[in-house]
N, CA, C and O atoms as a DFTB+ gen file, in Angstrom:
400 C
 N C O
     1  1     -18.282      11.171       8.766
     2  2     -16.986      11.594       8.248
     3  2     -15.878      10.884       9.030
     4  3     -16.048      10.779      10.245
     5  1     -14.481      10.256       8.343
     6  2     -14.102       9.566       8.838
     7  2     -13.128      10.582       9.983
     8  3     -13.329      11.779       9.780
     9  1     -12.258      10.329      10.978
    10  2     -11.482      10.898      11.718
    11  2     -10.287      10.895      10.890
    12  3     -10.152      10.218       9.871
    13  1      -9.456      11.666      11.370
    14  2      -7.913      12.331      10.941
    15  2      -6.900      11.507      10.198
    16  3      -6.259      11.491       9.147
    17  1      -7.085      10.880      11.229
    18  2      -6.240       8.842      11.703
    19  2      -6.789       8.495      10.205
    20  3      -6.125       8.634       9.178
    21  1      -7.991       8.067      10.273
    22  2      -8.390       7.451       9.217
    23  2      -7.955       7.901       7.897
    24  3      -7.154       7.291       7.188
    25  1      -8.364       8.686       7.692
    26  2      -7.843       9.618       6.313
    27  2      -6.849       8.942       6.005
    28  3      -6.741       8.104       5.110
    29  1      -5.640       9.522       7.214
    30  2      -4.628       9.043       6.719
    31  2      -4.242       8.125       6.342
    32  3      -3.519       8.152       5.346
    33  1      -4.599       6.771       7.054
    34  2      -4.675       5.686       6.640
    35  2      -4.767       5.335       5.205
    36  3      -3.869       4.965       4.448
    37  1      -6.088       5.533       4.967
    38  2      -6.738       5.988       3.472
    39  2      -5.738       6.284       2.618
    40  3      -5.498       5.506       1.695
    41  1      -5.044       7.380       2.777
    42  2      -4.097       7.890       1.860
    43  2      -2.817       7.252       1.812
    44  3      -2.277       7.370       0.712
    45  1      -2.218       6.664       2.599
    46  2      -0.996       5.983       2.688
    47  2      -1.578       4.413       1.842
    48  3      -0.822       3.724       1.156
    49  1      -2.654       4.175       2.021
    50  2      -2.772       2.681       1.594
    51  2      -2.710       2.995       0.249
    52  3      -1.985       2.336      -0.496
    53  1      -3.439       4.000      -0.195
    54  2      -3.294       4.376      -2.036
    55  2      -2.182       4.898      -2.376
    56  3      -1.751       4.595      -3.488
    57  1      -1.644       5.539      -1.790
    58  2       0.174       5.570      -2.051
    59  2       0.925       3.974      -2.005
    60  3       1.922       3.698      -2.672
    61  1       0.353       3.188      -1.249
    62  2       1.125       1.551      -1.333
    63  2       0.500       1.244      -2.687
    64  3       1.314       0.831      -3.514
    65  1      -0.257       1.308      -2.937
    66  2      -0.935       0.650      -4.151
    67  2      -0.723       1.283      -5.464
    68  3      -0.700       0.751      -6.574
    69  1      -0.565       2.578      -5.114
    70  2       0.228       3.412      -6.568
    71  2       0.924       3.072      -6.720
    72  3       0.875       2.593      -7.853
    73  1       2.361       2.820      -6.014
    74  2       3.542       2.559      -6.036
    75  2       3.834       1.147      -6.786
    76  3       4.646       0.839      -7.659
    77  1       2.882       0.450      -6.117
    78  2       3.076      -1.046      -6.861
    79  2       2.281      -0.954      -8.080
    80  3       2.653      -1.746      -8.946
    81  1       1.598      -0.442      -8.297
    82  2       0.910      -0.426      -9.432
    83  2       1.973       0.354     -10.583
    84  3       1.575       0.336     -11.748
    85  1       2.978       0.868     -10.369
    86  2       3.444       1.789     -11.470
    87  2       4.810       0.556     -11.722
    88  3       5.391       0.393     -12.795
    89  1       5.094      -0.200     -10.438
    90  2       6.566      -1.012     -10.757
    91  2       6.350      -2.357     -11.672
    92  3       5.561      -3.234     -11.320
    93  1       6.953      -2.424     -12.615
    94  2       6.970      -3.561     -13.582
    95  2       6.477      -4.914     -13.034
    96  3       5.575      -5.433     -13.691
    97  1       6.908      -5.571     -11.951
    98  2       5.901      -6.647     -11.954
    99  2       4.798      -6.578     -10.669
   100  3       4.345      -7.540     -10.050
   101  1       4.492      -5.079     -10.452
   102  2       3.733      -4.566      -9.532
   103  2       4.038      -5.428      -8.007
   104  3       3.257      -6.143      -7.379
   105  1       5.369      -5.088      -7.713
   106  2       5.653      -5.507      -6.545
   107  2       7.626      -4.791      -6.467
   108  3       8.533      -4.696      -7.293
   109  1       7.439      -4.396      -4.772
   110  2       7.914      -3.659      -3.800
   111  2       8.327      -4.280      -3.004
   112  3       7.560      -5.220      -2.797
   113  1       9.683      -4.319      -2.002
   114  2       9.623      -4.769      -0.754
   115  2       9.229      -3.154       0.176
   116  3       8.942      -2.030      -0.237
   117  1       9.364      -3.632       1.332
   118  2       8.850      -2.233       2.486
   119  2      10.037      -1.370       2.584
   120  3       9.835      -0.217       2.964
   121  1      11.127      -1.695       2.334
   122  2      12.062      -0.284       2.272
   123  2      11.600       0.600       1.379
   124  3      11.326       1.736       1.765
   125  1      11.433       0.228       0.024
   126  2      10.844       0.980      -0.747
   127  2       9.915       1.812      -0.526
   128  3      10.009       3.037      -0.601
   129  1       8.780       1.049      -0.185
   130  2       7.295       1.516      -0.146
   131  2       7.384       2.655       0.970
   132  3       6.544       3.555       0.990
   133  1       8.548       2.584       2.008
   134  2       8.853       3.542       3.250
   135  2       9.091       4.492       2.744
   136  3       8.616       5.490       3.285
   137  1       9.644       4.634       1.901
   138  2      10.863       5.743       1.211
   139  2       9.399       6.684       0.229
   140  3       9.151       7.878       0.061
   141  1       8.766       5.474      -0.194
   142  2       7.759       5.956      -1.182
   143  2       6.943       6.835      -0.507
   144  3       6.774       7.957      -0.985
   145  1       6.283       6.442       0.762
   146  2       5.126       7.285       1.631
   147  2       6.182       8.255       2.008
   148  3       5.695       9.384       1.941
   149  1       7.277       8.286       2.334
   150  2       7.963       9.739       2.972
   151  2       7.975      10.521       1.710
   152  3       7.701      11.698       1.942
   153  1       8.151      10.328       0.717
   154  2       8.534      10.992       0.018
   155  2       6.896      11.732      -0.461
   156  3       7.130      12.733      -1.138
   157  1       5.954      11.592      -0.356
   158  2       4.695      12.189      -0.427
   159  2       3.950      12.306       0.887
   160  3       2.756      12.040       1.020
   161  1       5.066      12.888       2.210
   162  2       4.605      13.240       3.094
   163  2       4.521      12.243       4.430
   164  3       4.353      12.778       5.526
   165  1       4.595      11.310       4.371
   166  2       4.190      10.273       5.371
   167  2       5.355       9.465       5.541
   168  3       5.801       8.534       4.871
   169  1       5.795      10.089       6.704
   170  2       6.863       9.704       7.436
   171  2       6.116       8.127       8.662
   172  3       5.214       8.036       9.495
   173  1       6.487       7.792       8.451
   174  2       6.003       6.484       9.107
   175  2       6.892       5.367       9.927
   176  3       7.989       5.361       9.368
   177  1       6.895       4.692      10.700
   178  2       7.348       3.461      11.244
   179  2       7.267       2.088      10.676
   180  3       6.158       1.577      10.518
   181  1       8.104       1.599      10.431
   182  2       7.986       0.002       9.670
   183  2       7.106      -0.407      10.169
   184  3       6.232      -0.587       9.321
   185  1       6.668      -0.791      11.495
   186  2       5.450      -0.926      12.023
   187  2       4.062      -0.616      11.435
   188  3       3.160      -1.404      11.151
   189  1       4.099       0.414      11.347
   190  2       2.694       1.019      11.062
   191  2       2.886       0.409       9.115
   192  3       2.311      -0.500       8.517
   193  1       3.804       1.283       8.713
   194  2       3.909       0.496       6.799
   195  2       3.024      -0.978       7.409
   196  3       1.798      -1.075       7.445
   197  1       3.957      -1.976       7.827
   198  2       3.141      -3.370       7.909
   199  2       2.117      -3.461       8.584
   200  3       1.877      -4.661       8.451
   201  1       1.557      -3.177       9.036
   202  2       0.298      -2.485       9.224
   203  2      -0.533      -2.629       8.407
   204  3      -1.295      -3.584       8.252
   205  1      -0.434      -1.630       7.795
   206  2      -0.906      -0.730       6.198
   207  2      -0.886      -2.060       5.060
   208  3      -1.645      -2.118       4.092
   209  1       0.136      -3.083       5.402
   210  2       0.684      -3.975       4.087
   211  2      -0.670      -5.100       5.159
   212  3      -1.868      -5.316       4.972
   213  1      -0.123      -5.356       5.763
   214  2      -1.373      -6.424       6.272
   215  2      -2.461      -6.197       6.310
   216  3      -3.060      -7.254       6.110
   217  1      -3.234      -5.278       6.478
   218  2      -4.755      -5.029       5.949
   219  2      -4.999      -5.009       4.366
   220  3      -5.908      -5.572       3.755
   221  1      -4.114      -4.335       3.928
   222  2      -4.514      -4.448       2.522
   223  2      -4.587      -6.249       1.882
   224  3      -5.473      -6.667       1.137
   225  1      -3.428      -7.063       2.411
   226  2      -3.306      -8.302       2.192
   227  2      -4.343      -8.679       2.595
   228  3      -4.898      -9.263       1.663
   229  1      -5.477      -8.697       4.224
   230  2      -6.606      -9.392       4.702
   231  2      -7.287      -9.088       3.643
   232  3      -8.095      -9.975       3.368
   233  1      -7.312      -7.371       2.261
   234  2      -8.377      -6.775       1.795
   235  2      -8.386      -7.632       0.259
   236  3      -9.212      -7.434      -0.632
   237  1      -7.322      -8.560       0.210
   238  2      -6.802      -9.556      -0.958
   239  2      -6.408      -8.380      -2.137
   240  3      -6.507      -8.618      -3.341
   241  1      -5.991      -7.200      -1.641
   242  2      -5.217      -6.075      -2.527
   243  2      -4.091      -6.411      -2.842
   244  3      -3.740      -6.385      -4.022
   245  1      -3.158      -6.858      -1.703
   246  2      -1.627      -7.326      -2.156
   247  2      -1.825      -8.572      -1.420
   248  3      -2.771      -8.898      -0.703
   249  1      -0.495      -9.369      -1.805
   250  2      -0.034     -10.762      -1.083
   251  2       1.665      -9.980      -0.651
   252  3       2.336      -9.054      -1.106
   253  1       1.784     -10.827       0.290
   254  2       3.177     -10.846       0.768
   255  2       3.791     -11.514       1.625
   256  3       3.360     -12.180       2.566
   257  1       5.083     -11.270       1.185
   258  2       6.056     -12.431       1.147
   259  2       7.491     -11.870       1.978
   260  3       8.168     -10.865       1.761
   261  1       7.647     -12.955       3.010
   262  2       8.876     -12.315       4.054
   263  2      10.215     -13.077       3.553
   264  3      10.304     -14.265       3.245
   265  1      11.115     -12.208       3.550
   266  2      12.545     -12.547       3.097
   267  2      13.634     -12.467       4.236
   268  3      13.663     -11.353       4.759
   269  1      14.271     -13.107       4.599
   270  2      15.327     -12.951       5.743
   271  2      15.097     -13.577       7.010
   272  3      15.948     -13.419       7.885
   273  1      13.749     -14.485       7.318
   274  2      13.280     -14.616       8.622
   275  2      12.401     -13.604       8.999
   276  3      12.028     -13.553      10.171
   277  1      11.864     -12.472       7.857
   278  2      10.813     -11.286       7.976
   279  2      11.799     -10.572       8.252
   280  3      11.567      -9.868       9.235
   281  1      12.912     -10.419       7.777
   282  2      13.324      -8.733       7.770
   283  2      13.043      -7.942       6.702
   284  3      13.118      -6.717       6.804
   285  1      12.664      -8.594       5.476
   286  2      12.285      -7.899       4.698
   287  2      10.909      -8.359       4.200
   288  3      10.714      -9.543       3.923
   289  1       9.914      -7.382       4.080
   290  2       8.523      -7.660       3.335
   291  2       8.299      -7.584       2.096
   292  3       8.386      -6.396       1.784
   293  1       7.986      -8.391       0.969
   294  2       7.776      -8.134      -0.483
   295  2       6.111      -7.547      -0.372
   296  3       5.434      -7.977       0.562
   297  1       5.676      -6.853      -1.062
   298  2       4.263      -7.108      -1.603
   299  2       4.185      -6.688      -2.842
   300  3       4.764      -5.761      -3.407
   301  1       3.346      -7.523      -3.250
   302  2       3.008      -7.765      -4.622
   303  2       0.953      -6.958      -4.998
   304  3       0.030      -7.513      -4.402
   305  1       0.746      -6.189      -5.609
   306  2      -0.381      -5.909      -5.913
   307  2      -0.710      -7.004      -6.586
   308  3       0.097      -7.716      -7.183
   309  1      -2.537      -7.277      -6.480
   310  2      -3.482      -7.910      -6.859
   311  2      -4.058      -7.490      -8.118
   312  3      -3.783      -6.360      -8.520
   313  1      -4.711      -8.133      -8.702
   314  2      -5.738      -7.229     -10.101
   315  2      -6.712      -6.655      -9.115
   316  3      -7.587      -5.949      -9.616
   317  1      -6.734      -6.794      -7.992
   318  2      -7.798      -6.126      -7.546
   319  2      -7.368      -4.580      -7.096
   320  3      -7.910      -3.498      -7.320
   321  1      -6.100      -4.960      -6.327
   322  2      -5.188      -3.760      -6.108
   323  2      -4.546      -2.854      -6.676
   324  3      -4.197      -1.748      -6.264
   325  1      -4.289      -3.738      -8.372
   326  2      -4.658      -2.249      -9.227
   327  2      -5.389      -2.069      -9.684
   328  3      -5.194      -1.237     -10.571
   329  1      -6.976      -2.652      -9.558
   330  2      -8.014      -1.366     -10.090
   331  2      -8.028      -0.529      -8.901
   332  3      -7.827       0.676      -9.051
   333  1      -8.227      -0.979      -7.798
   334  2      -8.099       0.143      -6.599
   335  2      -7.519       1.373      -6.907
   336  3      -7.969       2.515      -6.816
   337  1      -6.090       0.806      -7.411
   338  2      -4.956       1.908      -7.212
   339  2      -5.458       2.572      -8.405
   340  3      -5.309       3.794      -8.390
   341  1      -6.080       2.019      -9.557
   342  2      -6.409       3.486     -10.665
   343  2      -7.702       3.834     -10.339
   344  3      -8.233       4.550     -11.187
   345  1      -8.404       3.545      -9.343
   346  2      -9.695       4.501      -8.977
   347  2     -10.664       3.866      -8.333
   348  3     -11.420       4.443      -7.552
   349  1     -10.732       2.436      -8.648
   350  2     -12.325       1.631      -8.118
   351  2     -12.066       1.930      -6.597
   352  3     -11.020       1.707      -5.988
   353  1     -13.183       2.459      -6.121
   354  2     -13.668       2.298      -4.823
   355  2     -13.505       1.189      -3.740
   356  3     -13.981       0.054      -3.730
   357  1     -12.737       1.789      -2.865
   358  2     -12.481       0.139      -2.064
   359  2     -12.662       0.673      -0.423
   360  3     -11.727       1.418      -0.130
   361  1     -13.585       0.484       0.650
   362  2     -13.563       1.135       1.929
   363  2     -12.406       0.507       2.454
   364  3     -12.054      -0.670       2.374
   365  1     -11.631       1.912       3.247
   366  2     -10.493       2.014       3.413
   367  2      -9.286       2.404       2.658
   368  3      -8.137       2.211       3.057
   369  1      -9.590       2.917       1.633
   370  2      -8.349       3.482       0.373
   371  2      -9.008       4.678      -0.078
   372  3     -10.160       4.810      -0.491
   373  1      -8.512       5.139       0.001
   374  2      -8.581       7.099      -0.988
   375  2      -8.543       6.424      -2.064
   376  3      -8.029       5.369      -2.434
   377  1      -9.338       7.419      -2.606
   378  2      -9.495       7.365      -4.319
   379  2      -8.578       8.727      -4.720
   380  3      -8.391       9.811      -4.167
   381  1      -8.057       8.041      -6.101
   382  2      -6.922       9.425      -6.526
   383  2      -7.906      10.602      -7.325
   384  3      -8.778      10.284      -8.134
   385  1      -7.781      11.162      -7.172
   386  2      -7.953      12.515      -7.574
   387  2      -8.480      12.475      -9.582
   388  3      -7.603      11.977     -10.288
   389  1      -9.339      12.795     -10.086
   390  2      -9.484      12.620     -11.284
   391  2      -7.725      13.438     -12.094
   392  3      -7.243      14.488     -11.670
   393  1      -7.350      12.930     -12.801
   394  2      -6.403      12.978     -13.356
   395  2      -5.099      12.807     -12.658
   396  3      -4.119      13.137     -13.327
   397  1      -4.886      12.378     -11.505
   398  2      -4.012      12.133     -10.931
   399  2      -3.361      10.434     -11.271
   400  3      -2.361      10.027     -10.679
């Protein structure tokens, strides 16, 4: 069973991937996506978000793209990152909830 930490992890990465998955050209910069995890609980550090955005990118879920000299992060979901985000199994991402 995974630890606490982990979970969470888990759950914040499928909240990144919902999020992009619901926006028209399935892509976010990280203010957003910040605003997005607080707003379903997960208060977080830009830090940790990129974090969260760079593993998923090593996981070829999203790509992303720095704006300003990296003050700002784009990411863009993958076709892989939205089947993730509507359910396929991926270690390291929560799966949503049947009808969610």
């Amino acid at each position: 069973m995974p630890d606490f930490a982990a979970l969470l992890a888990e759950d914040r990465r499928l909240i990144i991937l919902r999020a992009l998955a619901e926006d028209h050209d399935y892509a976010l910069n990280d203010s957003v996506l910040k605003r997005a995890l607080a707003s379903l609980g997960h208060e977080v550090s830009r830090d940790m978000l990129r974090a969260d955005l760079t593993w998923l990118k090593d996981q070829r879920l999203v790509t992303l793209r720095e704006l300003d000299d990296g003050v700002i992060w784009v990411a863009r979901a993958t076709e892989d990152g939205v089947d993730v985000a509507r359910g396929r199994p991926h270690p390291g991402v929560a799966r949503p909830l049947p009808g969610h």
